[in-house]
Amino acid sequence: MKIQRFEFNLFGVNTYIIYDADSHEAAVVDPGMTDARECEAIDSFISSNSLTIKYLINTHMHIDHLFGDEYIAKKYGTGISASTDDSILSERIAEQARMFHLRTDMPDSLNVDMPLHDGDRLMLGAEPIDVLAVPGHSPGSIALYCPESKFVITGDALFRNSIGRTDLPGGNYSQLISSITKKLMSLPPDTTVYPGHGPSTTIASELRHNPFL
Ligand SMILES: [Zn+2]
């Protein structure tokens, strides 16, 4: 599995495209595009690599991670895949926008077409993506683990030398620490971590250096 990172919008969200180089099947994770230039960056990568977008996956339903959901869903004919445990967020997009003083023409709510659960396995070509529930930053936060390619997309649960905030609606600090410890720190130490914001890291490095763990 290959992975491409884009950094979008004023929150600096990492949008990822993960794809199988043999079948050209791909998933867009947390599309954060807010303008034509950012959409063009995604579109040109998809077309120049001849990718077929099979999934649009949200690691969680905070507004900065889903600005581009409707664009991707419409343009590439994907539904939205995410945990429905974040419905308190996906049903309150306008409220989230107000909280961050954003003007947006997004709908008031987004519908999750394909609910994802802990232990689900998605396929791109012959390679699996395992869904890990990592609640705490939000109730429905998930991580996407590609065991054969040894990387995990952690959304806003785990960052390099940091962890996600838990002061937003539905956040829970002790639940987040438990999720990270049980679900992420138990992955092989040489697993690369691709977070929802900021640079990548590894499980080994976070075990050694993350001050929150
Ligand atoms: Zn978030």
Short mmCIF file of C-alpha atoms and ligand atoms in Angstrom, two decimals:
data_model
loop_
_atom_site.label_atom_id
_atom_site.label_comp_id
_atom_site.label_asym_id
_atom_site.label_seq_id
_atom_site.Cartn_x
_atom_site.Cartn_y
_atom_site.Cartn_z
CA MET A 1 0.00 0.00 0.00
CA LYS A 2 1.22 3.48 -0.80
CA ILE A 3 0.28 6.66 0.99
CA GLN A 4 0.29 10.31 -0.06
CA ARG A 5 -0.13 13.18 2.38
CA PHE A 6 -1.70 16.56 1.67
CA GLU A 7 -2.00 19.39 4.17
CA PHE A 8 -5.19 21.40 3.79
CA ASN A 9 -7.23 24.27 5.25
CA LEU A 10 -6.51 26.74 8.03
CA PHE A 11 -6.43 23.92 10.60
CA GLY A 12 -3.56 22.18 8.76
CA VAL A 13 -5.40 18.89 8.44
CA ASN A 14 -3.58 15.97 6.89
CA THR A 15 -5.62 14.44 4.09
CA TYR A 16 -4.29 11.08 2.95
CA ILE A 17 -4.75 9.04 -0.18
CA ILE A 18 -3.85 5.40 0.38
CA TYR A 19 -3.71 3.20 -2.67
CA ASP A 20 -2.76 -0.20 -3.97
CA ALA A 21 -0.26 0.25 -6.79
CA ASP A 22 -1.28 -3.00 -8.56
CA SER A 23 -5.06 -2.58 -8.71
CA HIS A 24 -5.01 1.25 -8.46
CA GLU A 25 -7.81 1.03 -5.89
CA ALA A 26 -7.64 3.93 -3.43
CA ALA A 27 -9.20 5.52 -0.37
CA VAL A 28 -9.35 9.21 0.48
CA VAL A 29 -9.03 9.73 4.23
CA ASP A 30 -10.26 12.95 5.90
CA PRO A 31 -10.71 15.16 2.83
CA GLY A 32 -10.06 18.64 4.21
CA MET A 33 -10.13 20.71 1.05
CA THR A 34 -11.73 24.13 1.35
CA ASP A 35 -10.99 25.76 -2.01
CA ALA A 36 -10.47 25.06 -5.69
CA ARG A 37 -6.69 24.90 -5.38
CA GLU A 38 -6.86 22.18 -2.72
CA CYS A 39 -9.44 20.20 -4.71
CA GLU A 40 -7.22 20.46 -7.78
CA ALA A 41 -4.26 19.03 -5.81
CA ILE A 42 -6.31 15.96 -4.88
CA ASP A 43 -7.85 15.54 -8.34
CA SER A 44 -4.56 15.78 -10.19
CA PHE A 45 -2.92 13.20 -7.93
CA ILE A 46 -5.83 10.83 -8.47
CA SER A 47 -5.84 11.24 -12.25
CA SER A 48 -2.07 11.16 -12.73
CA ASN A 49 -1.90 7.87 -10.81
CA SER A 50 -5.02 6.48 -12.54
CA LEU A 51 -6.65 5.75 -9.18
CA THR A 52 -10.15 4.42 -8.63
CA ILE A 53 -11.56 5.88 -5.41
CA LYS A 54 -13.26 3.01 -3.62
CA TYR A 55 -13.70 4.61 -0.20
CA LEU A 56 -14.01 8.00 1.45
CA ILE A 57 -13.14 7.38 5.10
CA ASN A 58 -13.40 9.84 7.98
CA THR A 59 -11.26 9.05 11.02
CA HIS A 60 -13.79 11.15 12.96
CA MET A 61 -16.39 13.79 12.23
CA HIS A 62 -14.77 17.05 13.34
CA ILE A 63 -15.44 19.73 10.77
CA ASP A 64 -11.80 20.33 9.80
CA HIS A 65 -11.53 16.71 8.65
CA LEU A 66 -14.62 16.73 6.45
CA PHE A 67 -14.74 20.05 4.58
CA GLY A 68 -14.16 18.11 1.35
CA ASP A 69 -16.48 15.14 2.01
CA GLU A 70 -19.28 16.28 -0.29
CA TYR A 71 -16.84 17.14 -3.07
CA ILE A 72 -15.19 13.69 -3.02
CA ALA A 73 -18.48 11.82 -2.52
CA LYS A 74 -20.08 13.55 -5.51
CA LYS A 75 -17.11 13.60 -7.85
CA TYR A 76 -16.00 10.00 -7.29
CA GLY A 77 -19.34 8.43 -6.42
CA THR A 78 -18.29 7.17 -3.00
CA GLY A 79 -20.44 7.11 0.08
CA ILE A 80 -19.01 8.25 3.41
CA SER A 81 -17.43 5.55 5.59
CA ALA A 82 -17.02 6.37 9.29
CA SER A 83 -18.10 5.33 12.75
CA THR A 84 -21.68 6.25 13.56
CA ASP A 85 -20.56 6.81 17.16
CA ASP A 86 -19.68 10.33 15.97
CA SER A 87 -23.28 11.09 14.95
CA ILE A 88 -23.45 13.84 17.59
CA LEU A 89 -20.81 15.57 15.42
CA SER A 90 -21.92 14.64 11.89
CA GLU A 91 -25.46 15.79 12.70
CA ARG A 92 -24.22 19.15 13.97
CA ILE A 93 -21.96 20.50 11.22
CA ALA A 94 -23.41 24.03 11.41
CA GLU A 95 -22.93 24.06 15.18
CA GLN A 96 -19.31 23.00 14.76
CA ALA A 97 -18.79 25.77 12.19
CA ARG A 98 -20.19 28.35 14.60
CA MET A 99 -17.94 27.08 17.38
CA PHE A 100 -14.87 27.83 15.24
CA HIS A 101 -16.36 31.06 13.80
CA LEU A 102 -16.36 29.58 10.31
CA ARG A 103 -18.57 30.57 7.42
CA THR A 104 -19.33 27.50 5.40
CA ASP A 105 -21.86 26.41 2.83
CA MET A 106 -21.73 22.85 4.12
CA PRO A 107 -24.98 21.03 4.92
CA ASP A 108 -26.11 20.97 8.53
CA SER A 109 -25.49 17.24 8.74
CA LEU A 110 -23.63 14.53 6.84
CA ASN A 111 -24.96 11.01 6.47
CA VAL A 112 -22.64 8.05 7.06
CA ASP A 113 -23.38 5.59 4.25
CA MET A 114 -21.06 2.80 5.39
CA PRO A 115 -20.75 2.51 9.18
CA LEU A 116 -17.33 1.27 10.29
CA HIS A 117 -16.76 -0.75 13.46
CA ASP A 118 -13.79 -1.96 15.44
CA GLY A 119 -12.38 -5.05 13.75
CA ASP A 120 -13.81 -4.32 10.29
CA ARG A 121 -11.46 -5.07 7.41
CA LEU A 122 -11.56 -3.11 4.14
CA MET A 123 -9.59 -4.14 1.07
CA LEU A 124 -7.73 -2.10 -1.54
CA GLY A 125 -6.71 -4.62 -4.17
CA ALA A 126 -5.29 -7.58 -2.24
CA GLU A 127 -4.23 -5.53 0.77
CA PRO A 128 -6.23 -5.11 3.96
CA ILE A 129 -7.01 -2.02 6.02
CA ASP A 130 -8.06 -2.84 9.58
CA VAL A 131 -10.41 -0.52 11.44
CA LEU A 132 -9.42 0.14 15.07
CA ALA A 133 -11.83 2.00 17.36
CA VAL A 134 -9.83 4.62 19.31
CA PRO A 135 -12.48 6.73 21.10
CA GLY A 136 -11.54 9.60 23.39
CA HIS A 137 -10.78 12.60 21.14
CA SER A 138 -14.32 11.97 19.89
CA PRO A 139 -16.69 9.05 20.61
CA GLY A 140 -16.38 7.59 17.10
CA SER A 141 -12.67 8.12 16.39
CA ILE A 142 -11.10 5.29 14.40
CA ALA A 143 -7.57 4.45 13.27
CA LEU A 144 -6.81 2.72 9.97
CA TYR A 145 -4.10 0.08 10.21
CA CYS A 146 -2.40 -1.43 7.15
CA PRO A 147 -0.52 -4.42 8.68
CA GLU A 148 1.25 -5.53 5.49
CA SER A 149 2.61 -2.05 4.75
CA LYS A 150 3.21 -1.34 8.43
CA PHE A 151 1.51 1.99 8.84
CA VAL A 152 -1.44 3.36 10.77
CA ILE A 153 -3.49 6.52 10.21
CA THR A 154 -4.43 7.75 13.67
CA GLY A 155 -6.68 10.77 13.02
CA ASP A 156 -6.57 13.06 16.04
CA ALA A 157 -6.01 10.31 18.61
CA LEU A 158 -2.20 10.29 18.46
CA PHE A 159 0.27 12.86 17.13
CA ARG A 160 4.05 12.98 17.16
CA ASN A 161 4.94 13.66 20.81
CA SER A 162 1.33 14.57 21.58
CA ILE A 163 -2.25 13.34 21.76
CA GLY A 164 -5.62 14.71 20.69
CA ARG A 165 -7.50 17.30 22.72
CA THR A 166 -10.41 16.02 24.78
CA ASP A 167 -12.15 19.30 25.66
CA LEU A 168 -14.50 19.26 22.64
CA PRO A 169 -18.03 17.76 22.90
CA GLY A 170 -17.80 13.98 23.42
CA GLY A 171 -14.12 14.07 24.37
CA ASN A 172 -12.88 11.86 27.22
CA TYR A 173 -9.27 11.98 28.41
CA SER A 174 -9.02 8.64 30.23
CA GLN A 175 -10.79 6.90 27.34
CA LEU A 176 -8.29 8.42 24.90
CA ILE A 177 -5.27 7.26 26.94
CA SER A 178 -6.80 3.79 27.17
CA SER A 179 -7.45 3.69 23.39
CA ILE A 180 -3.90 4.74 22.57
CA THR A 181 -2.33 2.35 25.05
CA LYS A 182 -4.41 -0.70 24.14
CA LYS A 183 -4.97 -0.24 20.41
CA LEU A 184 -2.02 1.74 19.09
CA MET A 185 0.97 1.18 21.38
CA SER A 186 0.40 -2.57 21.00
CA LEU A 187 1.10 -2.40 17.25
CA PRO A 188 4.56 -3.49 16.07
CA PRO A 189 7.12 -0.81 17.11
CA ASP A 190 8.29 -0.26 13.52
CA THR A 191 4.77 0.78 12.44
CA THR A 192 4.76 4.28 10.90
CA VAL A 193 2.14 6.61 12.38
CA TYR A 194 0.40 9.10 10.09
CA PRO A 195 -1.56 11.54 12.28
CA GLY A 196 -4.41 13.91 11.44
CA HIS A 197 -2.15 16.93 11.94
CA GLY A 198 1.63 17.35 11.76
CA PRO A 199 4.49 15.05 10.80
CA SER A 200 4.61 11.27 10.82
CA THR A 201 6.30 9.23 13.55
CA THR A 202 6.57 5.60 14.62
CA ILE A 203 5.07 3.54 17.44
CA ALA A 204 8.61 2.95 18.81
CA SER A 205 9.32 6.69 18.90
CA GLU A 206 6.04 7.48 20.69
CA LEU A 207 6.67 4.71 23.23
CA ARG A 208 9.98 6.39 24.05
CA HIS A 209 9.23 10.11 23.70
CA ASN A 210 5.50 10.86 23.99
CA PRO A 211 5.12 12.75 27.31
CA PHE A 212 1.40 11.88 27.60
CA LEU A 213 1.95 8.11 27.67
ZN ZN B 1 -10.52 16.29 15.65
#
